[in-house]
mmCIF file of C-alpha atoms in Angstrom:
data_model
loop_
_atom_site.group_PDB
_atom_site.id
_atom_site.type_symbol
_atom_site.label_atom_id
_atom_site.label_comp_id
_atom_site.label_asym_id
_atom_site.label_seq_id
_atom_site.Cartn_x
_atom_site.Cartn_y
_atom_site.Cartn_z
ATOM 1 C CA UNK A 882 -4.705 -24.851 20.228
ATOM 2 C CA UNK A 883 -7.947 -23.754 18.594
ATOM 3 C CA UNK A 884 -8.212 -20.155 17.495
ATOM 4 C CA UNK A 885 -11.099 -17.755 17.933
ATOM 5 C CA UNK A 886 -14.235 -19.398 16.588
ATOM 6 C CA UNK A 887 -17.189 -17.436 15.300
ATOM 7 C CA UNK A 888 -20.584 -18.746 14.296
ATOM 8 C CA UNK A 889 -22.365 -18.490 12.007
ATOM 9 C CA UNK A 890 -19.903 -17.549 9.276
ATOM 10 C CA UNK A 891 -22.516 -16.270 6.861
ATOM 11 C CA UNK A 892 -26.093 -15.172 7.335
ATOM 12 C CA UNK A 893 -28.766 -13.187 5.582
ATOM 13 C CA UNK A 894 -31.449 -11.339 7.519
ATOM 14 C CA UNK A 895 -34.350 -9.079 6.654
ATOM 15 C CA UNK A 896 -34.684 -5.489 7.809
ATOM 16 C CA UNK A 897 -36.342 -5.304 11.186
ATOM 17 C CA UNK A 898 -35.226 -8.737 12.301
ATOM 18 C CA UNK A 899 -32.671 -9.374 14.981
ATOM 19 C CA UNK A 900 -29.507 -11.447 14.889
ATOM 20 C CA UNK A 901 -27.244 -13.108 17.438
ATOM 21 C CA UNK A 902 -23.609 -13.860 16.681
ATOM 22 C CA UNK A 903 -21.461 -16.140 18.786
ATOM 23 C CA UNK A 904 -17.777 -16.125 19.616
ATOM 24 C CA UNK A 905 -15.625 -18.692 21.408
ATOM 25 C CA UNK A 906 -12.269 -17.209 22.450
ATOM 26 C CA UNK A 907 -8.965 -19.024 22.575
ATOM 27 C CA UNK A 908 -8.820 -21.297 25.590
ATOM 28 C CA UNK A 909 -7.651 -19.339 28.622
ATOM 29 C CA UNK A 910 -8.420 -15.931 27.158
ATOM 30 C CA UNK A 911 -10.732 -13.838 29.277
ATOM 31 C CA UNK A 912 -11.021 -10.696 27.204
ATOM 32 C CA UNK A 913 -13.332 -10.653 24.196
ATOM 33 C CA UNK A 914 -14.089 -7.734 21.944
ATOM 34 C CA UNK A 915 -16.196 -7.177 18.873
ATOM 35 C CA UNK A 916 -15.573 -5.077 15.781
ATOM 36 C CA UNK A 917 -17.618 -4.122 12.766
ATOM 37 C CA UNK A 918 -15.867 -3.922 9.411
ATOM 38 C CA UNK A 919 -17.414 -2.182 6.416
ATOM 39 C CA UNK A 920 -15.839 -0.858 3.207
ATOM 40 C CA UNK A 921 -16.844 2.696 4.052
ATOM 41 C CA UNK A 922 -16.057 2.922 7.754
ATOM 42 C CA UNK A 923 -13.287 0.363 8.055
ATOM 43 C CA UNK A 924 -12.835 -1.391 11.385
ATOM 44 C CA UNK A 925 -14.834 0.043 14.243
ATOM 45 C CA UNK A 926 -14.826 -1.076 17.850
ATOM 46 C CA UNK A 927 -18.172 -2.261 19.207
ATOM 47 C CA UNK A 928 -17.544 -3.447 22.767
ATOM 48 C CA UNK A 929 -15.176 -5.301 25.026
ATOM 49 C CA UNK A 930 -15.840 -7.801 27.785
ATOM 50 C CA UNK A 931 -13.626 -9.120 30.522
ATOM 51 C CA UNK A 932 -14.776 -11.566 33.175
ATOM 52 C CA UNK A 933 -18.421 -11.162 32.124
ATOM 53 C CA UNK A 934 -18.290 -7.372 32.511
ATOM 54 C CA UNK A 935 -18.497 -4.870 29.713
ATOM 55 C CA UNK A 936 -15.424 -2.719 30.020
ATOM 56 C CA UNK A 937 -15.775 -0.465 27.064
ATOM 57 C CA UNK A 938 -18.266 0.385 24.363
ATOM 58 C CA UNK A 939 -17.852 2.062 21.007
ATOM 59 C CA UNK A 940 -20.121 4.603 19.374
ATOM 60 C CA UNK A 941 -22.926 2.367 18.231
ATOM 61 C CA UNK A 942 -26.661 2.679 18.909
ATOM 62 C CA UNK A 943 -28.341 0.716 21.648
ATOM 63 C CA UNK A 944 -29.573 -1.809 19.079
ATOM 64 C CA UNK A 945 -26.128 -3.352 19.380
ATOM 65 C CA UNK A 946 -25.612 -5.294 22.572
ATOM 66 C CA UNK A 947 -23.450 -8.080 23.843
ATOM 67 C CA UNK A 948 -22.667 -10.279 26.758
ATOM 68 C CA UNK A 949 -20.016 -12.645 28.018
ATOM 69 C CA UNK A 950 -20.577 -15.899 29.812
ATOM 70 C CA UNK A 951 -18.638 -17.435 32.681
ATOM 71 C CA UNK A 952 -16.692 -19.622 30.238
ATOM 72 C CA UNK A 953 -15.598 -16.434 28.393
ATOM 73 C CA UNK A 954 -17.718 -17.203 25.363
ATOM 74 C CA UNK A 955 -19.462 -14.123 24.062
ATOM 75 C CA UNK A 956 -22.499 -13.209 22.019
ATOM 76 C CA UNK A 957 -23.504 -10.018 20.328
ATOM 77 C CA UNK A 958 -27.007 -9.113 19.325
ATOM 78 C CA UNK A 959 -28.306 -6.589 16.852
ATOM 79 C CA UNK A 960 -32.000 -5.800 17.035
ATOM 80 C CA UNK A 961 -34.204 -4.093 14.464
ATOM 81 C CA UNK A 962 -31.707 -4.659 11.684
ATOM 82 C CA UNK A 963 -31.053 -1.923 9.151
ATOM 83 C CA UNK A 964 -29.495 -2.214 5.709
ATOM 84 C CA UNK A 965 -26.451 -0.373 7.005
ATOM 85 C CA UNK A 966 -25.765 -3.149 9.497
ATOM 86 C CA UNK A 967 -24.537 -5.335 6.651
ATOM 87 C CA UNK A 968 -20.914 -5.943 7.540
ATOM 88 C CA UNK A 969 -18.267 -8.371 8.628
ATOM 89 C CA UNK A 970 -18.412 -8.732 12.402
ATOM 90 C CA UNK A 971 -15.111 -9.746 13.928
ATOM 91 C CA UNK A 972 -14.545 -11.138 17.369
ATOM 92 C CA UNK A 973 -11.153 -10.934 19.031
ATOM 93 C CA UNK A 974 -9.742 -12.399 22.214
ATOM 94 C CA UNK A 975 -6.739 -11.796 24.416
ATOM 95 C CA UNK A 976 -5.460 -13.061 27.736
ATOM 96 C CA UNK A 977 -6.204 -9.869 29.618
ATOM 97 C CA UNK A 978 -7.071 -6.293 28.855
ATOM 98 C CA UNK A 979 -3.645 -4.772 29.223
ATOM 99 C CA UNK A 980 -2.167 -2.698 26.450
ATOM 100 C CA UNK A 981 0.348 -4.664 24.454
ATOM 101 C CA UNK A 982 -1.460 -7.967 24.870
ATOM 102 C CA UNK A 983 -1.615 -9.802 21.591
ATOM 103 C CA UNK A 984 -5.137 -9.782 20.247
ATOM 104 C CA UNK A 985 -6.277 -12.695 18.107
ATOM 105 C CA UNK A 986 -9.135 -12.366 15.657
ATOM 106 C CA UNK A 987 -11.656 -14.864 14.401
ATOM 107 C CA UNK A 988 -12.572 -15.183 10.744
ATOM 108 C CA UNK A 989 -15.733 -13.189 11.255
ATOM 109 C CA UNK A 990 -19.438 -13.463 10.650
ATOM 110 C CA UNK A 991 -20.663 -12.013 7.379
ATOM 111 C CA UNK A 992 -24.061 -10.414 7.901
ATOM 112 C CA UNK A 993 -26.144 -9.303 4.952
ATOM 113 C CA UNK A 994 -29.352 -7.381 5.656
ATOM 114 C CA UNK A 995 -31.856 -7.274 2.796
ATOM 115 C CA UNK B 1464 -5.694 11.636 21.222
ATOM 116 C CA UNK B 1465 -4.229 8.774 19.311
ATOM 117 C CA UNK B 1466 -4.605 8.236 15.584
ATOM 118 C CA UNK B 1467 -3.139 6.148 12.788
ATOM 119 C CA UNK B 1468 -2.535 7.163 9.198
ATOM 120 C CA UNK B 1469 -1.663 4.637 6.556
ATOM 121 C CA UNK B 1470 -0.198 6.760 3.840
ATOM 122 C CA UNK B 1471 -1.105 4.551 0.890
ATOM 123 C CA UNK B 1472 -4.472 2.947 0.275
ATOM 124 C CA UNK B 1473 -3.018 0.722 -2.439
ATOM 125 C CA UNK B 1474 0.516 -0.489 -3.130
ATOM 126 C CA UNK B 1475 1.482 -2.610 -6.117
ATOM 127 C CA UNK B 1476 4.810 -4.433 -6.403
ATOM 128 C CA UNK B 1477 6.294 -7.131 -8.566
ATOM 129 C CA UNK B 1478 7.070 -10.529 -7.116
ATOM 130 C CA UNK B 1479 10.587 -10.617 -5.720
ATOM 131 C CA UNK B 1480 10.821 -6.842 -5.169
ATOM 132 C CA UNK B 1481 10.779 -5.095 -1.772
ATOM 133 C CA UNK B 1482 7.580 -4.110 0.006
ATOM 134 C CA UNK B 1483 7.123 -0.890 1.968
ATOM 135 C CA UNK B 1484 3.811 -0.087 3.661
ATOM 136 C CA UNK B 1485 3.837 3.206 5.490
ATOM 137 C CA UNK B 1486 2.193 4.027 8.793
ATOM 138 C CA UNK B 1487 2.353 7.171 10.912
ATOM 139 C CA UNK B 1488 0.803 7.391 14.330
ATOM 140 C CA UNK B 1489 -0.099 10.026 16.837
ATOM 141 C CA UNK B 1490 -0.048 9.178 20.514
ATOM 142 C CA UNK B 1491 0.313 11.063 23.743
ATOM 143 C CA UNK B 1492 2.038 8.224 25.517
ATOM 144 C CA UNK B 1493 4.269 5.300 24.686
ATOM 145 C CA UNK B 1494 2.058 3.290 22.409
ATOM 146 C CA UNK B 1495 1.887 -0.354 21.499
ATOM 147 C CA UNK B 1496 1.859 -0.783 17.738
ATOM 148 C CA UNK B 1497 0.730 -3.701 15.629
ATOM 149 C CA UNK B 1498 0.516 -4.746 12.013
ATOM 150 C CA UNK B 1499 -2.261 -7.126 11.007
ATOM 151 C CA UNK B 1500 -2.919 -8.748 7.633
ATOM 152 C CA UNK B 1501 -6.298 -9.700 6.236
ATOM 153 C CA UNK B 1502 -6.575 -12.044 3.288
ATOM 154 C CA UNK B 1503 -9.824 -12.001 1.286
ATOM 155 C CA UNK B 1504 -12.786 -13.275 3.275
ATOM 156 C CA UNK B 1505 -10.609 -13.970 6.296
ATOM 157 C CA UNK B 1506 -10.120 -12.488 9.726
ATOM 158 C CA UNK B 1507 -7.130 -10.467 10.857
ATOM 159 C CA UNK B 1508 -3.813 -12.197 11.479
ATOM 160 C CA UNK B 1509 -1.111 -10.596 13.607
ATOM 161 C CA UNK B 1510 2.103 -9.972 11.674
ATOM 162 C CA UNK B 1511 4.114 -8.296 14.421
ATOM 163 C CA UNK B 1512 3.884 -5.992 17.408
ATOM 164 C CA UNK B 1513 5.979 -3.350 19.123
ATOM 165 C CA UNK B 1514 5.698 -2.842 22.877
ATOM 166 C CA UNK B 1515 8.669 -0.644 23.798
ATOM 167 C CA UNK B 1516 11.350 -3.309 23.516
ATOM 168 C CA UNK B 1517 13.626 -3.394 20.452
ATOM 169 C CA UNK B 1518 12.718 -0.758 17.878
ATOM 170 C CA UNK B 1519 13.201 -3.182 14.987
ATOM 171 C CA UNK B 1520 10.513 -5.805 15.219
ATOM 172 C CA UNK B 1521 10.566 -9.014 13.234
ATOM 173 C CA UNK B 1522 7.319 -10.721 12.393
ATOM 174 C CA UNK B 1523 6.031 -13.696 10.521
ATOM 175 C CA UNK B 1524 6.539 -14.454 6.831
ATOM 176 C CA UNK B 1525 9.655 -12.285 6.571
ATOM 177 C CA UNK B 1526 7.984 -8.997 7.511
ATOM 178 C CA UNK B 1527 9.563 -6.498 9.855
ATOM 179 C CA UNK B 1528 8.823 -2.997 11.066
ATOM 180 C CA UNK B 1529 10.873 -0.262 12.656
ATOM 181 C CA UNK B 1530 9.535 2.015 15.371
ATOM 182 C CA UNK B 1531 10.870 5.544 14.885
ATOM 183 C CA UNK B 1532 9.702 7.786 17.683
ATOM 184 C CA UNK B 1533 11.228 10.949 16.200
ATOM 185 C CA UNK B 1534 9.270 10.401 12.991
ATOM 186 C CA UNK B 1535 6.210 8.820 14.697
ATOM 187 C CA UNK B 1536 6.372 6.084 12.103
ATOM 188 C CA UNK B 1537 6.039 2.317 12.110
ATOM 189 C CA UNK B 1538 6.554 1.279 8.501
ATOM 190 C CA UNK B 1539 6.231 -2.364 7.461
ATOM 191 C CA UNK B 1540 8.809 -3.858 5.113
ATOM 192 C CA UNK B 1541 9.684 -7.121 3.450
ATOM 193 C CA UNK B 1542 12.774 -7.648 1.295
ATOM 194 C CA UNK B 1543 11.124 -9.769 -1.367
ATOM 195 C CA UNK B 1544 7.400 -9.944 -2.115
ATOM 196 C CA UNK B 1545 5.645 -13.223 -2.731
ATOM 197 C CA UNK B 1546 2.351 -13.726 -4.515
ATOM 198 C CA UNK B 1547 0.831 -14.971 -1.256
ATOM 199 C CA UNK B 1548 1.518 -11.569 0.345
ATOM 200 C CA UNK B 1549 -1.320 -10.012 -1.637
ATOM 201 C CA UNK B 1550 -3.787 -8.904 1.031
ATOM 202 C CA UNK B 1551 -4.889 -5.896 3.044
ATOM 203 C CA UNK B 1552 -2.635 -4.679 5.832
ATOM 204 C CA UNK B 1553 -3.700 -2.711 8.894
ATOM 205 C CA UNK B 1554 -1.550 -0.638 11.192
ATOM 206 C CA UNK B 1555 -2.966 -0.477 14.719
ATOM 207 C CA UNK B 1556 -2.055 1.626 17.757
ATOM 208 C CA UNK B 1557 -2.981 1.018 21.376
ATOM 209 C CA UNK B 1558 -2.069 3.176 24.328
ATOM 210 C CA UNK B 1559 -4.627 2.280 26.903
ATOM 211 C CA UNK B 1560 -5.429 -0.708 29.016
ATOM 212 C CA UNK B 1561 -8.372 -1.683 26.916
ATOM 213 C CA UNK B 1562 -9.083 -3.020 23.480
ATOM 214 C CA UNK B 1563 -11.459 -0.130 23.215
ATOM 215 C CA UNK B 1564 -8.407 2.014 22.798
ATOM 216 C CA UNK B 1565 -7.268 0.202 19.679
ATOM 217 C CA UNK B 1566 -7.185 2.531 16.711
ATOM 218 C CA UNK B 1567 -7.041 0.958 13.252
ATOM 219 C CA UNK B 1568 -5.668 2.554 10.148
ATOM 220 C CA UNK B 1569 -7.803 2.525 7.020
ATOM 221 C CA UNK B 1570 -5.749 -0.279 5.545
ATOM 222 C CA UNK B 1571 -3.339 -0.665 2.631
ATOM 223 C CA UNK B 1572 -4.179 -3.127 -0.094
ATOM 224 C CA UNK B 1573 -1.048 -4.836 -1.382
ATOM 225 C CA UNK B 1574 -1.087 -6.253 -4.900
ATOM 226 C CA UNK B 1575 1.746 -8.481 -6.118
ATOM 227 C CA UNK B 1576 2.306 -8.849 -9.846
ATOM 228 C CA UNK B 1577 3.970 -11.956 -11.280
#
């Protein structure tokens, strides 16, 4: 069974540009969430989707957005990139949204903003 | 409000000696607790989880953790460290029905000396 797949794995963008990251969850999983990981702030929750609906959102500016498709695949978008957006972006999936569900993470997308 | 404190940012052990990574949590309800491991340039891999069943939880690669409600602790242990255990370890607490309620500790970097 394939794990959580994230593309692209590595990318470099210029300040002011926008970026779209993609995530394919484990087959059968309907919940997808996104996290930002930086050395200074650690792991921070971005948003969570279940059945194409955003269920929860972390404390990030509106430049960060996401969506989920009917096949549970998800994308996140960051517009008007800033240097501070350089981070590892992790996608995670689980069967449902209930507490205690095992959450599986992808290997992440490394974003560098120059 | 829930929170997680990993008491050591860095732990160094010799190969073949025991590992102890400490985690204290704060939660208003009965939480679910997880330990994840992150090897360099990789995503997060689930080691084990506690969801109100047995208080001693066995995970992969010989790791285990004990839930102690009276001490609000969920320390991770392994009897004998292996070089491949060198990585960063995250303690995570969840008490709600949403991944948005996942709280990550700051992480403990484990070094294993030959």
